[in-house]
Structure formats: structure tokens, C-alpha cells
Short mmCIF file of C-alpha atoms in Angstrom, two decimals:
data_model
loop_
_atom_site.label_atom_id
_atom_site.label_comp_id
_atom_site.label_asym_id
_atom_site.label_seq_id
_atom_site.Cartn_x
_atom_site.Cartn_y
_atom_site.Cartn_z
CA UNK T 16 -79.14 -9.49 -41.30
CA UNK T 17 -76.84 -11.73 -39.32
CA UNK T 18 -77.86 -13.05 -35.90
CA UNK T 19 -75.18 -10.94 -34.21
CA UNK T 20 -76.78 -7.79 -35.56
CA UNK T 21 -80.39 -8.62 -34.72
CA UNK T 22 -82.27 -6.06 -32.64
CA UNK T 23 -82.93 -8.61 -29.96
CA UNK T 24 -79.21 -9.30 -29.73
CA UNK T 25 -79.86 -12.96 -28.92
CA UNK T 26 -76.65 -14.25 -30.48
CA UNK T 27 -73.24 -13.60 -29.02
CA UNK T 28 -70.18 -12.74 -31.07
CA UNK T 29 -67.76 -15.61 -31.49
CA UNK T 30 -64.87 -13.48 -30.21
CA UNK T 31 -65.95 -11.02 -27.49
CA UNK T 32 -63.01 -8.73 -28.30
CA UNK T 33 -64.18 -8.26 -31.92
CA UNK T 34 -66.77 -5.52 -32.43
CA UNK T 35 -68.55 -6.71 -35.56
CA UNK T 36 -68.56 -10.06 -37.30
CA UNK T 37 -68.48 -10.31 -41.10
CA UNK T 38 -71.95 -10.05 -42.58
CA UNK T 39 -73.39 -8.03 -39.71
CA UNK T 40 -75.31 -4.88 -40.55
CA UNK T 41 -73.30 -1.99 -39.09
CA UNK T 42 -76.21 0.47 -39.34
CA UNK T 43 -78.47 -1.78 -37.29
CA UNK T 44 -75.66 -2.48 -34.87
CA UNK T 45 -75.12 1.25 -34.33
CA UNK T 46 -78.84 1.73 -33.67
CA UNK T 47 -79.11 -0.91 -30.96
CA UNK T 48 -75.83 0.14 -29.37
CA UNK T 49 -76.97 3.75 -29.11
CA UNK T 50 -80.15 2.60 -27.41
CA UNK T 51 -78.09 0.48 -25.00
CA UNK T 52 -75.73 3.40 -24.34
CA UNK T 53 -78.68 5.67 -23.51
CA UNK T 54 -80.09 3.04 -21.16
CA UNK T 55 -76.78 2.77 -19.35
CA UNK T 56 -76.19 6.51 -19.01
CA UNK T 57 -79.75 7.08 -17.79
CA UNK T 58 -80.30 4.03 -15.58
CA UNK T 59 -76.90 2.42 -15.12
CA UNK T 60 -78.17 -0.81 -16.65
CA UNK T 61 -76.35 -2.68 -19.41
CA UNK T 62 -78.61 -4.37 -21.94
CA UNK T 63 -77.83 -6.76 -24.76
CA UNK T 64 -76.25 -6.84 -27.32
CA UNK T 65 -73.44 -4.98 -25.53
CA UNK T 66 -70.34 -7.17 -25.35
CA UNK T 67 -69.06 -8.09 -21.91
CA UNK T 68 -65.73 -6.31 -22.48
CA UNK T 69 -67.60 -3.11 -23.34
CA UNK T 70 -70.09 -3.48 -20.48
CA UNK T 71 -67.26 -3.90 -17.98
CA UNK T 72 -65.52 -0.86 -19.45
CA UNK T 73 -68.67 1.26 -19.23
CA UNK T 74 -68.98 0.37 -15.56
CA UNK T 75 -65.34 1.25 -14.88
CA UNK T 76 -65.80 4.54 -16.74
CA UNK T 77 -68.84 5.43 -14.66
CA UNK T 78 -67.06 4.55 -11.41
CA UNK T 79 -64.18 6.82 -12.47
CA UNK T 80 -66.62 9.71 -12.80
CA UNK T 81 -66.35 10.01 -16.59
CA UNK T 82 -69.27 11.79 -18.21
CA UNK T 83 -70.67 10.71 -21.59
CA UNK T 84 -70.33 14.26 -22.92
CA UNK T 85 -66.72 14.73 -21.84
CA UNK T 86 -63.65 14.97 -24.03
CA UNK T 87 -59.95 14.24 -23.71
CA UNK T 88 -57.59 16.82 -22.24
CA UNK T 89 -54.12 17.50 -23.61
CA UNK T 90 -51.53 16.85 -20.89
CA UNK T 91 -48.23 17.00 -22.78
CA UNK T 92 -47.39 20.03 -24.90
CA UNK T 93 -44.48 21.11 -27.07
CA UNK T 94 -41.17 20.46 -25.34
CA UNK T 95 -42.69 18.21 -22.68
CA UNK T 96 -44.15 15.96 -25.36
CA UNK T 97 -40.94 15.89 -27.39
CA UNK T 98 -38.74 14.95 -24.45
CA UNK T 99 -41.18 12.35 -23.14
CA UNK T 100 -41.53 10.72 -26.56
CA UNK T 101 -37.79 10.67 -27.14
CA UNK T 102 -37.20 8.85 -23.85
CA UNK T 103 -40.11 6.42 -24.17
CA UNK T 104 -39.15 2.82 -25.06
CA UNK T 105 -41.67 2.72 -27.92
CA UNK T 106 -39.75 5.48 -29.73
CA UNK T 107 -37.24 2.81 -30.71
CA UNK T 108 -39.86 0.84 -32.67
CA UNK T 109 -41.77 3.73 -34.23
CA UNK T 110 -39.96 3.28 -37.59
CA UNK T 111 -41.20 -0.32 -37.67
CA UNK T 112 -44.75 0.68 -36.67
CA UNK T 113 -44.83 3.31 -39.41
CA UNK T 114 -43.55 0.80 -41.95
CA UNK T 115 -46.25 -1.73 -41.05
CA UNK T 116 -49.18 0.65 -40.52
CA UNK T 117 -48.41 3.87 -42.35
CA UNK T 118 -49.55 2.92 -45.85
CA UNK T 119 -52.64 1.14 -44.54
CA UNK T 120 -53.63 4.22 -42.54
CA UNK T 121 -52.99 6.70 -45.33
CA UNK T 122 -54.66 4.68 -48.09
CA UNK T 123 -57.70 3.84 -45.96
CA UNK T 124 -58.06 7.38 -44.59
CA UNK T 125 -57.32 6.02 -41.10
CA UNK T 126 -54.96 7.03 -38.33
CA UNK T 127 -52.24 5.09 -36.61
CA UNK T 128 -51.71 6.03 -32.99
CA UNK T 129 -49.40 4.92 -30.22
CA UNK T 130 -50.09 5.59 -26.54
CA UNK T 131 -48.14 5.01 -23.33
CA UNK T 132 -49.21 2.80 -20.42
CA UNK T 133 -51.26 5.69 -18.98
CA UNK T 134 -53.25 6.09 -22.18
CA UNK T 135 -51.52 9.30 -23.29
CA UNK T 136 -51.23 9.55 -27.07
CA UNK T 137 -47.60 9.94 -28.10
CA UNK T 138 -47.93 9.67 -31.88
CA UNK T 139 -51.00 10.19 -34.10
CA UNK T 140 -50.26 9.93 -37.83
CA UNK T 141 -52.11 9.13 -41.04
CA UNK T 142 -54.50 10.69 -43.52
CA UNK T 143 -54.44 14.53 -43.22
CA UNK T 144 -58.22 15.01 -43.47
CA UNK T 145 -58.82 12.30 -40.88
CA UNK T 146 -56.26 13.89 -38.56
CA UNK T 147 -58.08 17.19 -38.87
CA UNK T 148 -61.39 15.55 -37.96
CA UNK T 149 -59.76 13.69 -35.05
CA UNK T 150 -58.36 16.95 -33.74
CA UNK T 151 -61.90 18.10 -33.05
CA UNK T 152 -62.22 15.41 -30.38
CA UNK T 153 -58.66 15.97 -29.12
CA UNK T 154 -57.39 12.70 -30.56
CA UNK T 155 -53.99 14.34 -30.86
CA UNK T 156 -50.47 13.75 -29.52
CA UNK T 157 -50.21 14.63 -25.84
CA UNK T 158 -53.90 14.00 -25.07
CA UNK T 159 -54.85 11.55 -22.35
CA UNK T 160 -57.15 8.83 -23.65
CA UNK T 161 -57.05 6.62 -20.58
CA UNK T 162 -60.29 4.84 -19.84
CA UNK T 163 -60.46 6.68 -16.51
CA UNK T 164 -60.30 10.01 -18.37
CA UNK T 165 -62.61 9.62 -21.40
CA UNK T 166 -64.22 6.22 -20.92
CA UNK T 167 -64.27 3.25 -23.26
CA UNK T 168 -61.97 3.57 -26.28
CA UNK T 169 -59.58 1.11 -27.90
CA UNK T 170 -56.16 2.43 -26.79
CA UNK T 171 -57.32 3.33 -23.28
CA UNK T 172 -59.20 0.08 -22.75
CA UNK T 173 -56.41 -2.04 -24.26
CA UNK T 174 -53.89 -0.80 -21.68
CA UNK T 175 -56.51 -1.01 -18.91
CA UNK T 176 -57.29 -4.70 -19.50
CA UNK T 177 -53.97 -5.68 -21.16
CA UNK T 178 -55.76 -7.25 -24.13
CA UNK T 179 -56.27 -6.38 -27.80
CA UNK T 180 -59.72 -4.84 -28.21
CA UNK T 181 -61.89 -3.31 -30.89
CA UNK T 182 -64.39 -0.55 -30.07
CA UNK T 183 -67.15 0.24 -32.53
CA UNK T 184 -69.30 3.37 -32.79
CA UNK T 185 -71.66 3.73 -29.78
CA UNK T 186 -69.56 1.30 -27.76
CA UNK T 187 -67.43 4.37 -27.04
CA UNK T 188 -68.46 5.88 -23.72
CA UNK T 189 -68.05 9.45 -24.92
CA UNK T 190 -70.79 10.49 -27.33
CA UNK T 191 -68.40 12.72 -29.26
CA UNK T 192 -66.27 9.70 -30.14
CA UNK T 193 -69.14 7.47 -31.28
CA UNK T 194 -68.77 8.26 -35.02
CA UNK T 195 -65.38 6.49 -34.81
CA UNK T 196 -64.16 2.91 -34.71
CA UNK T 197 -60.77 1.82 -33.40
CA UNK T 198 -58.74 -1.29 -32.65
CA UNK T 199 -55.73 -1.42 -30.35
CA UNK T 200 -53.31 -3.95 -28.89
CA UNK T 201 -50.95 -3.52 -25.92
CA UNK T 202 -47.18 -3.66 -26.39
CA UNK T 203 -45.11 -5.22 -23.62
CA UNK T 204 -41.53 -4.93 -22.46
CA UNK T 205 -40.13 -8.27 -23.71
CA UNK T 206 -37.85 -8.48 -20.68
CA UNK T 207 -40.28 -7.76 -17.84
CA UNK T 208 -43.71 -8.23 -19.43
CA UNK T 209 -44.73 -4.74 -18.29
CA UNK T 210 -47.22 -2.90 -20.52
CA UNK T 211 -45.40 -0.08 -22.31
CA UNK T 212 -48.41 1.25 -24.20
CA UNK T 213 -50.56 0.28 -27.17
CA UNK T 214 -50.70 0.55 -30.95
CA UNK T 215 -54.02 1.68 -32.39
CA UNK T 216 -55.75 2.07 -35.73
CA UNK T 217 -58.61 4.59 -35.77
CA UNK T 218 -61.10 5.49 -38.48
CA UNK T 219 -64.71 5.09 -39.49
CA UNK T 220 -67.01 2.06 -39.68
CA UNK T 221 -64.87 0.23 -42.22
CA UNK T 222 -62.45 -0.68 -39.41
CA UNK T 223 -65.08 -2.78 -37.62
CA UNK T 224 -63.92 -5.90 -39.49
CA UNK T 225 -62.17 -8.57 -37.36
CA UNK T 226 -59.12 -8.23 -39.61
CA UNK T 227 -58.44 -4.80 -38.07
CA UNK T 228 -58.01 -6.35 -34.64
CA UNK T 229 -55.76 -9.07 -36.01
CA UNK T 230 -53.74 -6.44 -37.82
CA UNK T 231 -52.92 -4.38 -34.69
CA UNK T 232 -52.18 -7.58 -32.76
CA UNK T 233 -49.61 -8.53 -35.39
CA UNK T 234 -48.05 -5.06 -35.29
CA UNK T 235 -47.83 -5.18 -31.49
CA UNK T 236 -46.12 -8.58 -31.59
CA UNK T 237 -43.69 -7.34 -34.24
CA UNK T 238 -42.88 -4.30 -32.07
CA UNK T 239 -42.19 -6.56 -29.09
CA UNK T 240 -39.91 -8.75 -31.18
CA UNK T 241 -38.03 -5.68 -32.43
CA UNK T 242 -37.64 -4.38 -28.86
CA UNK T 243 -36.20 -7.74 -27.81
CA UNK T 244 -33.61 -7.51 -30.59
CA UNK T 245 -32.69 -3.95 -29.68
CA UNK T 246 -32.20 -4.70 -26.00
CA UNK T 247 -28.72 -5.59 -24.78
CA UNK T 248 -28.05 -9.26 -24.13
CA UNK T 249 -27.42 -8.49 -20.46
CA UNK T 250 -29.22 -5.20 -19.83
CA UNK T 251 -29.10 -5.33 -16.04
CA UNK T 252 -25.30 -5.44 -16.10
CA UNK T 253 -24.90 -2.74 -18.75
CA UNK T 254 -26.80 0.10 -17.08
CA UNK T 255 -27.22 1.10 -13.45
CA UNK T 256 -30.51 2.77 -12.51
CA UNK T 257 -30.29 5.13 -9.54
CA UNK T 258 -33.25 6.65 -7.68
CA UNK T 259 -32.25 9.35 -5.22
CA UNK T 260 -34.95 12.05 -5.29
CA UNK T 261 -37.25 12.34 -2.31
CA UNK T 262 -35.45 9.69 -0.25
CA UNK T 263 -32.62 9.73 2.28
CA UNK T 264 -31.38 6.32 1.19
CA UNK T 265 -31.06 5.86 -2.55
CA UNK T 266 -32.22 2.79 -4.41
CA UNK T 267 -30.11 1.24 -7.16
CA UNK T 268 -30.90 -1.43 -9.74
CA UNK T 269 -27.70 -3.24 -10.69
CA UNK T 270 -27.02 -6.68 -12.16
CA UNK T 271 -30.71 -7.53 -11.85
CA UNK T 272 -30.73 -6.70 -8.12
CA UNK T 273 -32.57 -3.86 -6.45
CA UNK T 274 -30.53 -2.52 -3.53
CA UNK T 275 -31.24 0.05 -0.85
CA UNK T 276 -28.06 1.96 -0.05
CA UNK T 277 -26.89 3.51 3.19
CA UNK T 278 -26.85 7.30 3.32
CA UNK T 279 -23.09 7.49 2.74
CA UNK T 280 -23.18 4.99 -0.12
CA UNK T 281 -26.10 6.96 -1.59
CA UNK T 282 -24.00 10.11 -1.55
CA UNK T 283 -21.04 8.33 -3.12
CA UNK T 284 -23.10 6.86 -5.94
CA UNK T 285 -24.81 10.19 -6.69
CA UNK T 286 -21.46 11.95 -6.97
CA UNK T 287 -19.82 9.22 -9.03
CA UNK T 288 -22.81 9.17 -11.38
CA UNK T 289 -22.42 12.93 -11.83
CA UNK T 290 -18.74 12.54 -12.67
CA UNK T 291 -18.30 9.64 -15.13
CA UNK T 292 -14.73 10.81 -15.69
CA UNK T 293 -13.99 9.93 -12.06
CA UNK T 294 -13.02 11.70 -8.83
CA UNK T 295 -9.83 11.47 -6.81
CA UNK T 296 -9.87 10.54 -3.15
CA UNK T 297 -9.16 14.16 -2.16
CA UNK T 298 -12.02 15.40 -4.33
CA UNK T 299 -14.42 12.91 -2.74
CA UNK T 300 -13.26 13.90 0.75
CA UNK T 301 -14.06 17.56 0.07
CA UNK T 302 -17.37 16.69 -1.58
CA UNK T 303 -18.61 14.38 1.17
CA UNK T 304 -17.37 15.55 4.53
CA UNK T 305 -17.93 18.82 6.39
CA UNK T 306 -15.45 17.67 9.02
CA UNK T 307 -11.93 18.19 7.64
CA UNK T 308 -10.55 15.76 10.21
CA UNK T 309 -12.01 12.76 8.34
CA UNK T 310 -9.11 10.72 7.00
CA UNK T 311 -8.61 9.09 3.58
CA UNK T 312 -8.66 5.72 5.38
CA UNK T 313 -12.30 6.29 6.36
CA UNK T 314 -13.22 7.12 2.77
CA UNK T 315 -11.38 4.09 1.37
CA UNK T 316 -13.23 1.85 3.80
CA UNK T 317 -16.59 3.24 2.62
CA UNK T 318 -15.60 2.75 -1.02
CA UNK T 319 -14.46 -0.82 -0.33
CA UNK T 320 -17.83 -1.64 1.24
CA UNK T 321 -19.64 -0.05 -1.72
CA UNK T 322 -17.50 -2.04 -4.17
CA UNK T 323 -18.47 -5.32 -2.45
CA UNK T 324 -22.13 -4.34 -2.54
CA UNK T 325 -22.20 -3.56 -6.27
CA UNK T 326 -21.53 -5.91 -9.17
CA UNK T 327 -17.91 -7.05 -9.66
CA UNK T 328 -15.84 -4.59 -11.66
CA UNK T 329 -18.43 -1.81 -11.43
CA UNK T 330 -16.37 0.55 -9.26
CA UNK T 331 -12.83 1.33 -10.44
CA UNK T 332 -10.16 3.41 -8.73
CA UNK T 333 -7.40 5.92 -9.61
CA UNK T 334 -9.59 7.87 -10.05
CA UNK T 335 -12.73 6.42 -8.47
CA UNK T 336 -15.31 5.95 -11.20
CA UNK T 337 -18.19 3.76 -12.33
CA UNK T 338 -17.42 1.54 -15.31
CA UNK T 339 -20.97 1.44 -16.76
CA UNK T 340 -23.49 4.17 -17.61
CA UNK T 341 -25.82 5.32 -14.84
CA UNK T 342 -29.37 6.54 -15.45
CA UNK T 343 -30.77 8.52 -12.52
CA UNK T 344 -33.97 10.35 -11.71
CA UNK T 345 -31.78 13.39 -11.01
CA UNK T 346 -30.46 13.33 -14.58
CA UNK T 347 -33.96 12.91 -16.04
CA UNK T 348 -35.18 16.07 -14.28
CA UNK T 349 -32.06 18.01 -15.31
CA UNK T 350 -32.43 17.02 -18.99
CA UNK T 351 -36.08 18.00 -18.97
CA UNK T 352 -35.31 21.40 -17.47
CA UNK T 353 -32.52 22.02 -19.96
CA UNK T 354 -34.91 21.40 -22.85
CA UNK T 355 -37.71 23.50 -21.34
CA UNK T 356 -39.94 20.48 -20.62
CA UNK T 357 -41.20 21.76 -17.28
CA UNK T 358 -44.15 19.39 -16.99
CA UNK T 359 -41.93 16.38 -17.61
CA UNK T 360 -39.43 17.65 -15.04
CA UNK T 361 -42.15 18.17 -12.45
CA UNK T 362 -43.57 14.68 -12.99
CA UNK T 363 -40.13 13.13 -12.53
CA UNK T 364 -39.32 15.17 -9.43
CA UNK T 365 -40.18 12.99 -6.42
CA UNK T 366 -38.67 15.42 -3.94
CA UNK T 367 -35.34 16.96 -2.90
CA UNK T 368 -32.16 15.03 -3.63
CA UNK T 369 -31.18 12.93 -0.57
CA UNK T 370 -32.92 15.46 1.71
CA UNK T 371 -31.16 14.30 4.88
CA UNK T 372 -27.66 14.51 3.40
CA UNK T 373 -25.27 17.13 4.76
CA UNK T 374 -22.49 16.34 2.28
CA UNK T 375 -21.49 19.73 0.82
CA UNK T 376 -21.54 18.62 -2.83
CA UNK T 377 -24.88 16.84 -2.46
CA UNK T 378 -26.39 19.87 -0.71
CA UNK T 379 -25.28 22.08 -3.62
CA UNK T 380 -26.80 19.69 -6.17
CA UNK T 381 -30.01 19.49 -4.15
CA UNK T 382 -30.33 23.27 -3.93
CA UNK T 383 -29.44 23.82 -7.60
CA UNK T 384 -32.01 21.31 -8.83
CA UNK T 385 -34.81 22.59 -6.58
CA UNK T 386 -34.10 26.24 -7.42
CA UNK T 387 -34.00 25.47 -11.14
CA UNK T 388 -37.31 23.66 -11.09
CA UNK T 389 -39.16 26.13 -8.88
CA UNK T 390 -37.84 29.00 -11.00
CA UNK T 391 -39.13 27.30 -14.14
CA UNK T 392 -42.52 26.75 -12.49
CA UNK T 393 -42.83 30.41 -11.48
CA UNK T 394 -41.86 31.49 -15.00
CA UNK T 395 -44.31 29.05 -16.64
CA UNK T 396 -47.21 30.29 -14.44
CA UNK T 397 -49.14 27.06 -14.91
CA UNK T 398 -51.61 26.94 -12.00
CA UNK T 399 -51.71 23.14 -11.82
CA UNK T 400 -47.92 22.76 -11.74
CA UNK T 401 -47.58 25.54 -9.17
CA UNK T 402 -50.26 23.92 -7.02
CA UNK T 403 -48.50 20.55 -7.24
CA UNK T 404 -45.32 22.13 -5.87
CA UNK T 405 -47.06 24.30 -3.27
CA UNK T 406 -48.99 21.36 -1.79
CA UNK T 407 -45.99 19.01 -1.74
CA UNK T 408 -44.13 18.63 1.60
CA UNK T 409 -41.13 20.52 0.22
CA UNK T 410 -43.25 23.38 -1.15
CA UNK T 411 -45.78 24.05 1.57
CA UNK T 412 -43.67 26.93 2.99
CA UNK T 413 -42.28 28.16 -0.35
CA UNK T 414 -43.35 31.80 -0.29
CA UNK T 415 -42.31 32.60 -3.87
CA UNK T 416 -44.34 29.73 -5.28
CA UNK T 417 -47.39 30.59 -3.18
CA UNK T 418 -47.16 34.18 -4.41
CA UNK T 419 -46.99 32.99 -8.02
CA UNK T 420 -49.91 30.62 -7.42
CA UNK T 421 -51.97 33.44 -5.90
CA UNK T 422 -51.40 35.52 -9.03
CA UNK T 423 -52.82 32.83 -11.35
CA UNK T 424 -55.28 31.03 -9.04
CA UNK T 425 -56.45 33.50 -6.39
CA UNK T 426 -58.90 31.26 -4.56
CA UNK T 427 -59.82 31.98 -0.95
CA UNK T 428 -57.75 29.06 0.32
CA UNK T 429 -54.67 30.07 -1.68
CA UNK T 430 -54.90 33.71 -0.57
CA UNK T 431 -55.34 32.63 3.05
CA UNK T 432 -52.25 30.42 2.92
CA UNK T 433 -50.23 33.23 1.35
CA UNK T 434 -51.28 35.66 4.09
CA UNK T 435 -50.28 33.08 6.68
CA UNK T 436 -46.85 32.55 5.11
CA UNK T 437 -46.21 36.27 4.72
CA UNK T 438 -47.05 36.79 8.37
CA UNK T 439 -44.78 33.93 9.44
CA UNK T 440 -41.91 35.07 7.24
CA UNK T 441 -42.49 38.80 7.80
CA UNK T 442 -42.94 39.60 4.13
CA UNK T 443 -43.13 43.30 3.26
CA UNK T 444 -46.70 44.57 3.06
CA UNK T 445 -47.92 45.42 -0.41
CA UNK T 446 -45.47 43.04 -2.12
CA UNK T 447 -48.24 40.84 -3.54
CA UNK T 448 -50.07 43.72 -5.18
CA UNK T 449 -46.84 45.03 -6.72
CA UNK T 450 -45.90 41.61 -8.12
CA UNK T 451 -49.37 40.93 -9.48
CA UNK T 452 -49.29 44.29 -11.25
CA UNK T 453 -45.90 43.46 -12.78
CA UNK T 454 -47.14 40.08 -14.05
CA UNK T 455 -50.03 41.60 -16.03
#
């Protein structure tokens, strides 16, 4: 038996991020780790030979309220998962990850997994029998394996500490996951350094070798290199990012600069982003101004100021149009709704579009987007999504949503709020009972 595997745990591993050194007895290691796990869950005390990275993770898990008998919950389903995966930056390097890890996972009866920066599994692939077994612990696409949700595990801990890490057997905080071993490494945006997610290899005890950790590190570095090659040479100048939901003054990222726009410039950019083909001066006048006495000179002055604010050559005229693609939070919500990804749309919806704007075209867009999303929420009848809308500032007086929420989550507080709203808005008596009957 190697010193690292001794019951007393007197020797430390050479690399604290590696779970098991070559020559160590995995059976003995499992035994002492289970005893240490029981001591921690019963008394909150970490004993040796628990590695420092695992001990710190156990403490974070406990502070987050994670229970040792809990399991992961699936947050992204069907269309929501498909849309989210398609738009995630790591989708661009999945062919490379499959090429590097796919054969290793299939031949070794392991799984390759990729999660986002919040620990949600986006892809889980590999040996069919192993996938079936992993499904019993909800190690499946769409499930949230963040450390704050299920405790210590390789993908969740790797994104939490931004380091490659290996987790062996009873080092997992959740008892249901302790038959498994996994190694994961974070993947970063090569331009900003931001953590995009992690690549993971999951299987049984055979993965406890240090080579497994080195393997996922190499895959993560290869993915980062591939992302760097796929990115435009001057990305900040090639795409404008516009944020206009839930704020009166939009924010725009252009030419590497983050700018806060005036209300009028916000309205102009929203409308020009919606019409890449361009708009004439007369069309913009009708779209922006309620007052028909506003002259074209006023509009041209606003456009000239906007042109000086943005990057050179970004705003063209005759017709007025933007010369580069624009990605906006408005468009993200619209695409999600069109594909039926209601959860994704709700997560991206930060509030009404430019809520203080009185520009006729903006008001129509704002109303159309809000009505489309709230209609999809009522049709979906998901109590959590309905509650998110109902308790948001823009939904606290939304009678239709509160009625739908009462039908699927008739708690005392929800029923009381509905009665209050019906009284305030003079709703017909008996409506709730009729609607509830029609929904069942």
C-alpha cells in the first residue's frame, strides 16, 4: 500500500488536484474517504486524508445548503436545451472535443460531458450502458451539476474554482454519486479569459489515474486554441451587441467600447437593428415621434450625433442602416419564442423593451414581445416560470398570469394576491372557477 493510501493518511498527494497517485490502493482509499465523508456530514469536521480542494468544496457545498442525499435537477428540456446549446460558444468546438475524447470514452465505457459556466450539462455522450447508469443520477443533458446544487463533483467544482480537478468516489458530496470518478477542466474565452464551461470525463474507478486529469486539461487547451482560431481577427468591430430589455437607456458594445446611449439614441439603434435593410428618414420619423410637427432636421441631427458616438462607418445613410450585424437581447428572446424554448426566453428577458420610451414603433415592439412571452408562459403552465413573471416588477399586476399561477400553484399567498387583483381590476366573479375547470 502506498503512503498516500494509508489509513492514517499521513502523506499528502504530490498534486492536490489529482485524486489518486499511481500505486495507491483504491479500495482502501474509498474506505477512508467514506469514513471522512460521514464525519463531515455528521459533525462538520474534515479529517485526513481528504485533499484540501475537496475539503474546501465540501464546506462550500454545506454553506449552500446542499444535502448529501440530494440529486441534480434537470433545468433545460427539449427546445430550451437545443436552442441554448446551439447559441453557446462551446458548440463551435464540440466536433473537436468529440474527436479527442469520443473514442476514449466509448472504448473505456466512460462518458464525455461538457457543461456551461453555471454547471449545467449541455452534452453527455459515450458508452450507452454507462449513459443509462448515469441517467439514474440525472447526469444527463440539461441537468444542473453546479457545486451549489449537488455539491462536490468535477465539472461543477472545476467551474467554481477555475481549475482542473479530479474527484474520486466518496470525495463526491452526494452519496448517490460516490460510485463514480470524474475529471474536468475549465474552458475559457481566449479573448476575455472568462470561463465558458468545462470538459469532463466520467466513469468508474479506472479514471482515478493522474493521466485522466492531464487528458481533460489537454482537451480544454485544444478547445481554447480552436476557439481562438474561429474568432474574427477584430471581433469587437464586426458585431455590435445591444442590450435594451429592462432599461430606459440601452447599452451597446461596439469597437471594444461599452456605451450607454441616450433614450433617443437607444430607440434609433433598436429600430435600425430590427431593420438591417435600412429605413428612410420619413419611416424613422413615423416610427419615433408621436408629434407630427417634428422636422426631418431634428432627426438628422440625432442621427449625426449617433454616428459620431459609434465606430466610424457603422451608420450609413440613404437609407439609414447599420453596416455590421447586431446581436441584441431582444432578438435572443424572439428566437427562443419562435422555437418554443420558453425557459430560455424567460431567462433572457430582463424586462420590457425600453420601458420609458413613447416612440410608437418601440411601444409596439415592447407590447408584442411581452404579450408573446406571457402568452407562452400561460400556455406552458410551468409554475416556476409563471411565478418568476408574476413576482417581477412588470408582472405583479398581470391578472392573467396570476390566474394561471393560481390554477397550477394554489397556495394561500397566490390565491390572496389573485383576490386582491380581481378586486382592484373588477374581475367578474366566478371567472377563476370557470377557467380552472376548463384547464383540467
